[in-house]
């Protein structure tokens, strides 16, 4: 029997009622043998996530400041959960152990991981499941990347025919020290487990019924996406479609394991399937997504195309400043480097000075206040009129396009617009393709 891996996000385990839904979902299908929980999330808009409280405890302890106030909030959440769910584990003892480790100078990653750890202990007790600590199975290399031996180690821990709970978000290095993924990393844990056990499907349970074709905060009533490819999802996730951590696709993509985005609060909804490939439909695009806070380094140099290594020298200067870039659209005598503002982090003026000194361009300018928008769909390059429809929609909406870039993947067209035009542009593009 093929198995299913279920990852449940913070909203799915925020309180006893939500955990009850998780239990019902897991027990409704005997193939759901592997459960990956996040730390409890917000119960209301004015609540605080457990992980944020843990980070606060660590920072206060690091400065030798009393952290009892935020830790008491953590303790109350977990003790209330344990009592409401009638778990048999000694939660007070586990909390005291965590508190002692924080007071003793435990590392930031260890402290941050305790939300998932404690939630996993509760779920394993309720489900009568085996608890597998990721610190014993998921290994990080010295450079912070996942060690591929993690898959073998996980298979060893998950080999029996029974139900398992594996907390998300963390593992350990070769010395046994806890290491976490980036925020939202429980999605990655679920994908790693799915690949390790060769799952039939990786279910990612959250508080939305899958992906929408556009951000509903900006585009009114966007249509749901029933099926999407890994490639399409990767492009949209990078541009802000945040129902899934953008790195979570890589482990399952290699093994061609589908990801099913589903809603814990509406398990009857179809959700969104992320697949290796899909049948193309009359709908030309899979979705449109955009992000603000980009800058463009614009460089002009006569006969640039005849100057060997010009682009390489520019990017070497960018790299020496510790800056990564997103796109490099270019012309015969011009080159642009698109950079996220958080990467520049106040380095823009010095970067321009160094390129002017080292490269000696005829003109250089750092243009700020840009937003990038990706219009994504498999087969776009083989359909006549896609670009015409997109740019006509932007022109009709009065949006000036500053950047155009169609990647080698041929499944997206990226445009750069003024940040103030982001919402207008998204709505215009969406309406151009969805009647």
Short mmCIF file of C-alpha atoms in Angstrom, two decimals:
data_model
loop_
_atom_site.label_atom_id
_atom_site.label_comp_id
_atom_site.label_asym_id
_atom_site.label_seq_id
_atom_site.Cartn_x
_atom_site.Cartn_y
_atom_site.Cartn_z
CA UNK A 1 0.00 0.00 0.00
CA UNK A 2 1.35 3.39 -1.00
CA UNK A 3 1.62 5.86 1.89
CA UNK A 4 0.67 9.53 2.31
CA UNK A 5 2.73 12.13 4.13
CA UNK A 6 0.66 14.89 5.81
CA UNK A 7 2.18 18.18 6.86
CA UNK A 8 0.00 20.43 9.03
CA UNK A 9 0.74 24.14 9.27
CA UNK A 10 0.65 26.35 12.35
CA UNK A 11 -3.00 27.33 11.92
CA UNK A 12 -3.92 23.62 11.83
CA UNK A 13 -2.49 23.03 15.31
CA UNK A 14 -3.20 26.44 16.88
CA UNK A 15 -5.62 25.13 19.52
CA UNK A 16 -7.39 21.98 20.70
CA UNK A 17 -10.25 22.33 18.22
CA UNK A 18 -7.82 22.57 15.30
CA UNK A 19 -5.80 19.61 16.54
CA UNK A 20 -9.06 17.66 16.70
CA UNK A 21 -9.52 18.33 12.97
CA UNK A 22 -5.98 17.08 12.33
CA UNK A 23 -6.71 13.85 14.19
CA UNK A 24 -9.91 13.31 12.19
CA UNK A 25 -8.12 13.91 8.88
CA UNK A 26 -5.29 11.51 9.72
CA UNK A 27 -7.66 8.78 10.89
CA UNK A 28 -9.96 9.12 7.88
CA UNK A 29 -7.45 7.43 5.55
CA UNK A 30 -5.22 4.54 6.62
CA UNK A 31 -2.65 5.57 4.01
CA UNK A 32 -1.86 8.69 6.06
CA UNK A 33 1.03 7.14 7.94
CA UNK A 34 3.43 10.08 8.35
CA UNK A 35 2.41 13.30 10.11
CA UNK A 36 4.66 16.39 10.07
CA UNK A 37 3.43 19.22 12.36
CA UNK A 38 4.48 22.84 12.59
CA UNK A 39 4.54 24.78 15.85
CA UNK A 40 1.16 26.18 16.97
CA UNK A 41 0.32 29.35 15.10
CA UNK A 42 -1.99 32.26 15.83
CA UNK A 43 -5.42 31.58 17.29
CA UNK A 44 -6.58 35.08 16.35
CA UNK A 45 -5.22 38.16 14.61
CA UNK A 46 -3.89 39.64 17.86
CA UNK A 47 -2.26 36.38 18.99
CA UNK A 48 1.46 35.52 18.70
CA UNK A 49 2.98 32.46 17.05
CA UNK A 50 4.81 30.07 19.37
CA UNK A 51 7.96 30.30 17.24
CA UNK A 52 8.02 34.09 17.55
CA UNK A 53 7.73 33.79 21.34
CA UNK A 54 10.59 31.30 21.37
CA UNK A 55 12.79 33.62 19.33
CA UNK A 56 11.98 36.38 21.81
CA UNK A 57 12.93 34.15 24.75
CA UNK A 58 16.26 33.36 23.15
CA UNK A 59 17.06 37.00 22.45
CA UNK A 60 16.18 38.09 25.99
CA UNK A 61 18.22 35.26 27.50
CA UNK A 62 21.16 36.17 25.25
CA UNK A 63 21.10 39.67 26.74
CA UNK A 64 20.72 38.31 30.29
CA UNK A 65 17.19 39.74 30.48
CA UNK A 66 14.37 37.92 32.25
CA UNK A 67 12.42 35.93 29.63
CA UNK A 68 9.74 34.60 31.98
CA UNK A 69 6.90 36.65 30.48
CA UNK A 70 7.06 35.25 26.92
CA UNK A 71 7.96 31.78 28.22
CA UNK A 72 4.91 31.79 30.50
CA UNK A 73 2.78 32.43 27.43
CA UNK A 74 4.39 29.44 25.73
CA UNK A 75 3.85 27.25 28.79
CA UNK A 76 0.22 28.28 29.08
CA UNK A 77 -0.43 27.45 25.41
CA UNK A 78 1.07 23.97 25.65
CA UNK A 79 -0.38 23.17 29.06
CA UNK A 80 -3.83 24.24 27.90
CA UNK A 81 -3.47 22.11 24.78
CA UNK A 82 -2.34 19.11 26.79
CA UNK A 83 -5.21 19.45 29.25
CA UNK A 84 -7.90 20.00 26.60
CA UNK A 85 -6.66 17.03 24.58
CA UNK A 86 -6.12 14.84 27.64
CA UNK A 87 -2.60 13.82 26.67
CA UNK A 88 -0.63 11.51 28.93
CA UNK A 89 2.84 13.03 28.50
CA UNK A 90 4.36 15.14 31.28
CA UNK A 91 4.23 18.52 29.54
CA UNK A 92 5.37 20.42 32.63
CA UNK A 93 8.59 18.40 32.69
CA UNK A 94 9.20 18.97 28.96
CA UNK A 95 8.61 22.72 29.33
CA UNK A 96 10.92 22.91 32.33
CA UNK A 97 13.62 21.20 30.28
CA UNK A 98 13.24 23.75 27.46
CA UNK A 99 13.25 26.66 29.92
CA UNK A 100 16.43 25.35 31.53
CA UNK A 101 18.15 25.00 28.16
CA UNK A 102 17.22 28.58 27.22
CA UNK A 103 18.53 29.88 30.53
CA UNK A 104 21.69 27.85 30.01
CA UNK A 105 22.50 29.55 26.70
CA UNK A 106 21.03 27.11 24.18
CA UNK A 107 21.49 28.10 20.54
CA UNK A 108 18.90 30.05 18.60
CA UNK A 109 18.01 27.12 16.34
CA UNK A 110 17.48 24.77 19.28
CA UNK A 111 15.15 27.25 20.98
CA UNK A 112 13.19 27.98 17.79
CA UNK A 113 12.66 24.27 17.10
CA UNK A 114 10.96 23.52 20.41
CA UNK A 115 7.53 24.59 19.16
CA UNK A 116 7.52 21.82 16.57
CA UNK A 117 9.09 19.37 19.01
CA UNK A 118 6.46 19.89 21.72
CA UNK A 119 3.60 19.91 19.22
CA UNK A 120 4.92 16.67 17.79
CA UNK A 121 5.00 15.08 21.22
CA UNK A 122 1.35 16.02 21.78
CA UNK A 123 0.24 14.68 18.40
CA UNK A 124 2.14 11.42 18.75
CA UNK A 125 0.42 10.84 22.11
CA UNK A 126 -3.08 11.57 20.79
CA UNK A 127 -2.60 9.48 17.65
CA UNK A 128 -0.77 6.66 19.46
CA UNK A 129 1.98 7.15 16.92
CA UNK A 130 5.73 6.64 17.06
CA UNK A 131 7.59 9.91 17.65
CA UNK A 132 10.69 10.40 15.49
CA UNK A 133 12.93 13.31 16.46
CA UNK A 134 14.32 14.92 13.27
CA UNK A 135 17.56 15.58 15.15
CA UNK A 136 18.21 11.84 14.86
CA UNK A 137 17.25 11.49 11.21
CA UNK A 138 17.64 14.74 9.24
CA UNK A 139 21.28 15.73 8.82
CA UNK A 140 22.67 19.11 7.78
CA UNK A 141 26.11 19.50 6.20
CA UNK A 142 28.64 22.02 7.47
CA UNK A 143 27.50 24.51 4.79
CA UNK A 144 23.94 24.41 6.14
CA UNK A 145 22.51 22.33 3.31
CA UNK A 146 20.68 19.04 3.66
CA UNK A 147 22.89 15.95 3.67
CA UNK A 148 21.46 13.44 1.19
CA UNK A 149 22.11 10.67 3.72
CA UNK A 150 19.04 12.03 5.52
CA UNK A 151 16.81 10.01 3.19
CA UNK A 152 18.46 6.73 4.19
CA UNK A 153 18.40 7.67 7.86
CA UNK A 154 14.71 8.54 7.69
CA UNK A 155 13.85 5.26 5.95
CA UNK A 156 15.57 3.43 8.79
CA UNK A 157 13.48 5.26 11.40
CA UNK A 158 10.23 4.95 9.44
CA UNK A 159 10.42 1.34 8.28
CA UNK A 160 7.68 -0.27 10.39
CA UNK A 161 4.05 -0.50 9.32
CA UNK A 162 2.63 2.03 11.73
CA UNK A 163 1.80 5.70 12.21
CA UNK A 164 4.64 8.19 12.74
CA UNK A 165 4.91 11.82 13.83
CA UNK A 166 7.99 13.71 12.67
CA UNK A 167 8.15 17.40 13.76
CA UNK A 168 8.93 19.87 11.01
CA UNK A 169 11.44 22.71 10.67
CA UNK A 170 14.63 21.20 12.07
CA UNK A 171 17.33 18.54 12.03
CA UNK A 172 20.89 18.41 13.35
CA UNK A 173 24.47 18.79 12.16
CA UNK A 174 27.22 16.18 12.37
CA UNK A 175 27.92 17.16 16.01
CA UNK A 176 24.28 16.71 16.99
CA UNK A 177 23.52 20.43 17.31
CA UNK A 178 20.02 21.45 16.25
CA UNK A 179 19.80 23.24 12.89
CA UNK A 180 16.61 24.76 11.48
CA UNK A 181 15.40 25.42 7.98
CA UNK A 182 14.27 28.95 7.11
CA UNK A 183 10.86 30.08 8.38
CA UNK A 184 8.13 27.91 6.91
CA UNK A 185 10.63 25.07 6.77
CA UNK A 186 8.15 22.45 8.00
CA UNK A 187 7.03 22.31 4.37
CA UNK A 188 10.55 21.20 3.48
CA UNK A 189 10.57 18.54 6.20
CA UNK A 190 7.34 17.10 4.83
CA UNK A 191 8.81 16.94 1.34
CA UNK A 192 11.98 15.23 2.61
CA UNK A 193 9.93 12.62 4.47
CA UNK A 194 7.75 12.05 1.38
CA UNK A 195 10.79 11.38 -0.77
CA UNK A 196 12.40 9.15 1.87
CA UNK A 197 9.35 6.86 2.13
CA UNK A 198 8.46 7.10 -1.60
CA UNK A 199 5.01 8.44 -0.75
CA UNK A 200 2.07 8.30 -3.12
CA UNK A 201 1.36 11.95 -2.40
CA UNK A 202 2.57 14.70 -0.08
CA UNK A 203 -0.43 16.46 1.47
CA UNK A 204 0.25 19.96 2.73
CA UNK A 205 -2.61 20.99 5.01
CA UNK A 206 -3.07 24.69 5.68
CA UNK A 207 -5.85 27.26 6.15
CA UNK A 208 -6.61 27.87 2.46
CA UNK A 209 -8.14 25.57 -0.13
CA UNK A 210 -5.16 25.53 -2.43
CA UNK A 211 -3.64 28.10 -4.74
CA UNK A 212 -5.52 30.95 -6.42
CA UNK A 213 -4.59 32.40 -9.80
CA UNK A 214 -3.74 35.72 -8.14
CA UNK A 215 -3.42 37.28 -4.71
CA UNK A 216 -7.01 37.82 -3.42
CA UNK A 217 -5.80 40.81 -1.41
CA UNK A 218 -5.06 42.58 -4.69
CA UNK A 219 -7.28 40.88 -7.29
CA UNK A 220 -10.99 40.44 -6.47
CA UNK A 221 -12.25 36.82 -6.45
CA UNK A 222 -9.45 35.10 -8.38
CA UNK A 223 -10.18 31.60 -9.68
CA UNK A 224 -8.76 28.55 -7.89
CA UNK A 225 -5.98 26.50 -9.45
CA UNK A 226 -6.85 22.80 -9.59
CA UNK A 227 -3.59 21.56 -11.14
CA UNK A 228 -0.19 23.19 -11.61
CA UNK A 229 3.29 21.90 -12.42
CA UNK A 230 6.32 22.06 -10.16
CA UNK A 231 7.90 24.58 -12.54
CA UNK A 232 4.86 26.84 -12.55
CA UNK A 233 4.51 26.64 -8.79
CA UNK A 234 8.18 27.46 -8.27
CA UNK A 235 7.86 30.63 -10.36
CA UNK A 236 4.68 31.78 -8.61
CA UNK A 237 5.97 30.92 -5.12
CA UNK A 238 9.10 32.96 -5.70
CA UNK A 239 6.96 35.94 -6.69
CA UNK A 240 4.85 35.79 -3.55
CA UNK A 241 2.29 32.99 -3.93
CA UNK A 242 3.11 31.76 -0.42
CA UNK A 243 0.88 28.75 0.20
CA UNK A 244 4.02 26.58 0.08
CA UNK A 245 7.68 27.20 0.93
CA UNK A 246 9.40 27.56 -2.45
CA UNK A 247 12.17 25.10 -1.49
CA UNK A 248 9.71 22.36 -0.52
CA UNK A 249 9.26 21.22 -4.11
CA UNK A 250 12.82 20.11 -4.77
CA UNK A 251 12.88 16.83 -2.77
CA UNK A 252 9.57 15.56 -4.17
CA UNK A 253 10.13 16.93 -7.66
CA UNK A 254 13.11 14.63 -8.12
CA UNK A 255 10.95 11.62 -7.23
CA UNK A 256 7.89 12.97 -9.12
CA UNK A 257 5.71 12.82 -6.00
CA UNK A 258 2.62 15.05 -6.29
CA UNK A 259 1.98 17.74 -3.67
CA UNK A 260 -1.63 18.29 -2.66
CA UNK A 261 -2.40 21.64 -1.01
CA UNK A 262 -5.50 21.18 1.18
CA UNK A 263 -7.55 23.06 3.77
CA UNK A 264 -7.71 21.65 7.31
CA UNK A 265 -10.92 23.59 7.90
CA UNK A 266 -12.53 22.40 4.65
CA UNK A 267 -11.13 18.93 3.95
CA UNK A 268 -13.87 18.30 1.41
CA UNK A 269 -12.48 20.99 -0.92
CA UNK A 270 -10.49 19.80 -3.93
CA UNK A 271 -7.39 21.88 -3.19
CA UNK A 272 -4.50 22.23 -5.63
CA UNK A 273 -2.39 19.39 -7.05
CA UNK A 274 1.23 20.19 -7.92
CA UNK A 275 2.38 17.69 -10.56
CA UNK A 276 5.41 16.91 -12.74
CA UNK A 277 3.30 17.76 -15.81
CA UNK A 278 -0.29 18.55 -16.66
CA UNK A 279 -2.63 18.67 -19.62
CA UNK A 280 -2.79 22.14 -21.13
CA UNK A 281 -6.23 23.72 -21.12
CA UNK A 282 -7.89 26.66 -22.85
CA UNK A 283 -6.79 28.80 -19.90
CA UNK A 284 -3.50 30.22 -21.15
CA UNK A 285 -1.83 30.87 -17.79
CA UNK A 286 -1.56 29.11 -14.44
CA UNK A 287 -1.43 32.36 -12.50
CA UNK A 288 0.06 35.79 -12.01
CA UNK A 289 2.01 37.01 -8.97
CA UNK A 290 4.11 40.02 -8.09
CA UNK A 291 6.47 41.42 -5.47
CA UNK A 292 7.60 44.97 -4.63
CA UNK A 293 10.99 46.11 -3.27
CA UNK A 294 13.33 45.60 -6.21
CA UNK A 295 16.02 47.88 -7.65
CA UNK A 296 17.63 47.86 -11.09
CA UNK A 297 21.29 48.56 -11.71
CA UNK A 298 21.34 49.96 -15.26
CA UNK A 299 24.70 50.02 -17.09
CA UNK A 300 25.44 51.38 -20.56
CA UNK A 301 28.69 50.97 -22.51
CA UNK A 302 29.39 51.43 -26.21
CA UNK A 303 30.36 48.18 -27.95
CA UNK A 304 29.53 46.21 -24.81
CA UNK A 305 28.68 43.19 -26.96
CA UNK A 306 32.22 43.17 -28.34
CA UNK A 307 33.90 43.44 -24.94
CA UNK A 308 34.77 39.93 -23.78
CA UNK A 309 33.81 39.22 -20.17
CA UNK A 310 32.00 42.52 -19.57
CA UNK A 311 28.95 40.94 -17.92
CA UNK A 312 31.11 38.59 -15.89
CA UNK A 313 33.15 41.50 -14.51
CA UNK A 314 29.98 43.36 -13.48
CA UNK A 315 28.57 40.33 -11.68
CA UNK A 316 31.91 39.71 -9.97
CA UNK A 317 31.72 43.19 -8.44
CA UNK A 318 28.14 42.49 -7.32
CA UNK A 319 29.26 39.20 -5.77
CA UNK A 320 32.16 40.84 -3.93
CA UNK A 321 29.61 42.97 -2.09
CA UNK A 322 27.82 39.82 -0.93
CA UNK A 323 24.81 40.59 -3.12
CA UNK A 324 22.79 38.00 -5.05
CA UNK A 325 20.78 39.10 -8.08
CA UNK A 326 17.52 37.94 -9.66
CA UNK A 327 17.64 38.82 -13.37
CA UNK A 328 20.04 40.31 -15.91
CA UNK A 329 18.09 41.58 -18.94
CA UNK A 330 20.43 43.09 -21.50
CA UNK A 331 20.77 44.76 -24.89
CA UNK A 332 23.65 45.26 -27.31
CA UNK A 333 25.15 48.15 -25.35
CA UNK A 334 23.18 47.91 -22.09
CA UNK A 335 22.99 45.56 -19.16
CA UNK A 336 20.63 45.59 -16.19
CA UNK A 337 20.94 43.71 -12.90
CA UNK A 338 17.71 43.28 -10.92
CA UNK A 339 18.33 43.03 -7.16
CA UNK A 340 16.03 42.69 -4.17
CA UNK A 341 16.23 45.71 -1.89
CA UNK A 342 16.99 43.52 1.12
CA UNK A 343 20.07 42.27 -0.72
CA UNK A 344 21.30 45.81 -1.32
CA UNK A 345 20.83 46.64 2.38
CA UNK A 346 22.38 50.10 2.10
CA UNK A 347 25.18 48.94 -0.24
CA UNK A 348 23.74 50.56 -3.37
CA UNK A 349 25.85 53.73 -3.44
CA UNK A 350 29.11 51.86 -2.80
CA UNK A 351 28.21 49.25 -5.42
CA UNK A 352 27.65 51.94 -8.04
CA UNK A 353 30.96 53.61 -7.13
CA UNK A 354 32.87 50.32 -7.44
CA UNK A 355 31.35 49.44 -10.81
CA UNK A 356 32.08 52.96 -12.07
CA UNK A 357 35.71 52.64 -10.93
CA UNK A 358 36.37 49.06 -12.03
CA UNK A 359 34.21 48.66 -15.16
CA UNK A 360 34.23 52.30 -16.37
CA UNK A 361 30.83 52.27 -18.09
CA UNK A 362 29.56 55.23 -20.11
CA UNK A 363 26.54 55.44 -17.82
CA UNK A 364 25.41 53.76 -14.62
CA UNK A 365 22.25 54.32 -12.61
CA UNK A 366 20.56 52.58 -9.69
CA UNK A 367 16.80 52.72 -10.25
CA UNK A 368 14.78 51.99 -7.13
CA UNK A 369 11.10 51.47 -6.33
CA UNK A 370 10.38 48.63 -8.76
CA UNK A 371 7.98 45.71 -8.51
CA UNK A 372 8.31 42.51 -10.55
CA UNK A 373 5.32 40.58 -11.88
CA UNK A 374 5.47 37.04 -13.29
CA UNK A 375 2.79 35.74 -15.64
CA UNK A 376 3.25 31.97 -15.57
CA UNK A 377 1.99 29.06 -17.67
CA UNK A 378 3.32 25.91 -19.30
CA UNK A 379 3.26 26.15 -23.08
CA UNK A 380 3.26 29.95 -23.18
CA UNK A 381 6.06 29.98 -25.72
CA UNK A 382 3.98 27.87 -28.14
CA UNK A 383 0.83 29.99 -27.98
CA UNK A 384 0.47 32.93 -30.31
CA UNK A 385 -0.58 36.26 -28.81
CA UNK A 386 0.39 35.78 -25.14
CA UNK A 387 2.79 38.73 -25.03
CA UNK A 388 0.50 40.92 -27.10
CA UNK A 389 -2.41 40.30 -24.73
CA UNK A 390 -0.25 41.00 -21.67
CA UNK A 391 1.30 44.25 -22.88
CA UNK A 392 -1.95 45.52 -24.37
CA UNK A 393 -3.61 45.03 -20.97
CA UNK A 394 -0.85 46.98 -19.24
CA UNK A 395 -0.97 49.77 -21.81
CA UNK A 396 -4.76 50.04 -21.52
CA UNK A 397 -4.38 50.28 -17.73
CA UNK A 398 -1.85 53.09 -18.08
CA UNK A 399 1.03 51.07 -16.62
CA UNK A 400 4.54 51.86 -17.83
CA UNK A 401 6.77 48.78 -18.18
CA UNK A 402 10.38 49.36 -17.06
CA UNK A 403 11.71 45.80 -17.42
CA UNK A 404 10.86 42.85 -19.68
CA UNK A 405 12.41 39.42 -19.17
CA UNK A 406 11.29 36.07 -20.56
CA UNK A 407 13.31 33.33 -18.90
CA UNK A 408 14.89 30.34 -20.59
CA UNK A 409 12.25 28.12 -18.99
CA UNK A 410 9.76 29.63 -21.47
CA UNK A 411 6.94 29.35 -18.95
CA UNK A 412 6.85 32.93 -17.73
CA UNK A 413 7.08 36.55 -18.75
CA UNK A 414 8.43 38.91 -16.09
CA UNK A 415 7.76 42.62 -16.22
CA UNK A 416 9.07 45.34 -13.94
CA UNK A 417 6.79 48.27 -13.10
CA UNK A 418 6.76 51.11 -10.61
CA UNK A 419 5.79 49.85 -7.15
CA UNK A 420 2.80 52.20 -7.16
CA UNK A 421 1.46 50.36 -10.25
CA UNK A 422 1.76 46.83 -8.83
CA UNK A 423 -1.90 46.31 -7.95
CA UNK A 424 -3.18 47.95 -11.14
CA UNK A 425 -0.85 45.80 -13.24
CA UNK A 426 -1.79 42.55 -11.50
CA UNK A 427 -5.50 43.19 -11.96
CA UNK A 428 -5.01 44.13 -15.62
CA UNK A 429 -2.97 41.03 -16.45
CA UNK A 430 -5.34 38.71 -14.60
CA UNK A 431 -8.42 40.11 -16.37
CA UNK A 432 -6.67 39.87 -19.73
CA UNK A 433 -6.33 36.11 -19.38
CA UNK A 434 -9.35 35.18 -17.26
CA UNK A 435 -12.74 36.14 -18.61
#
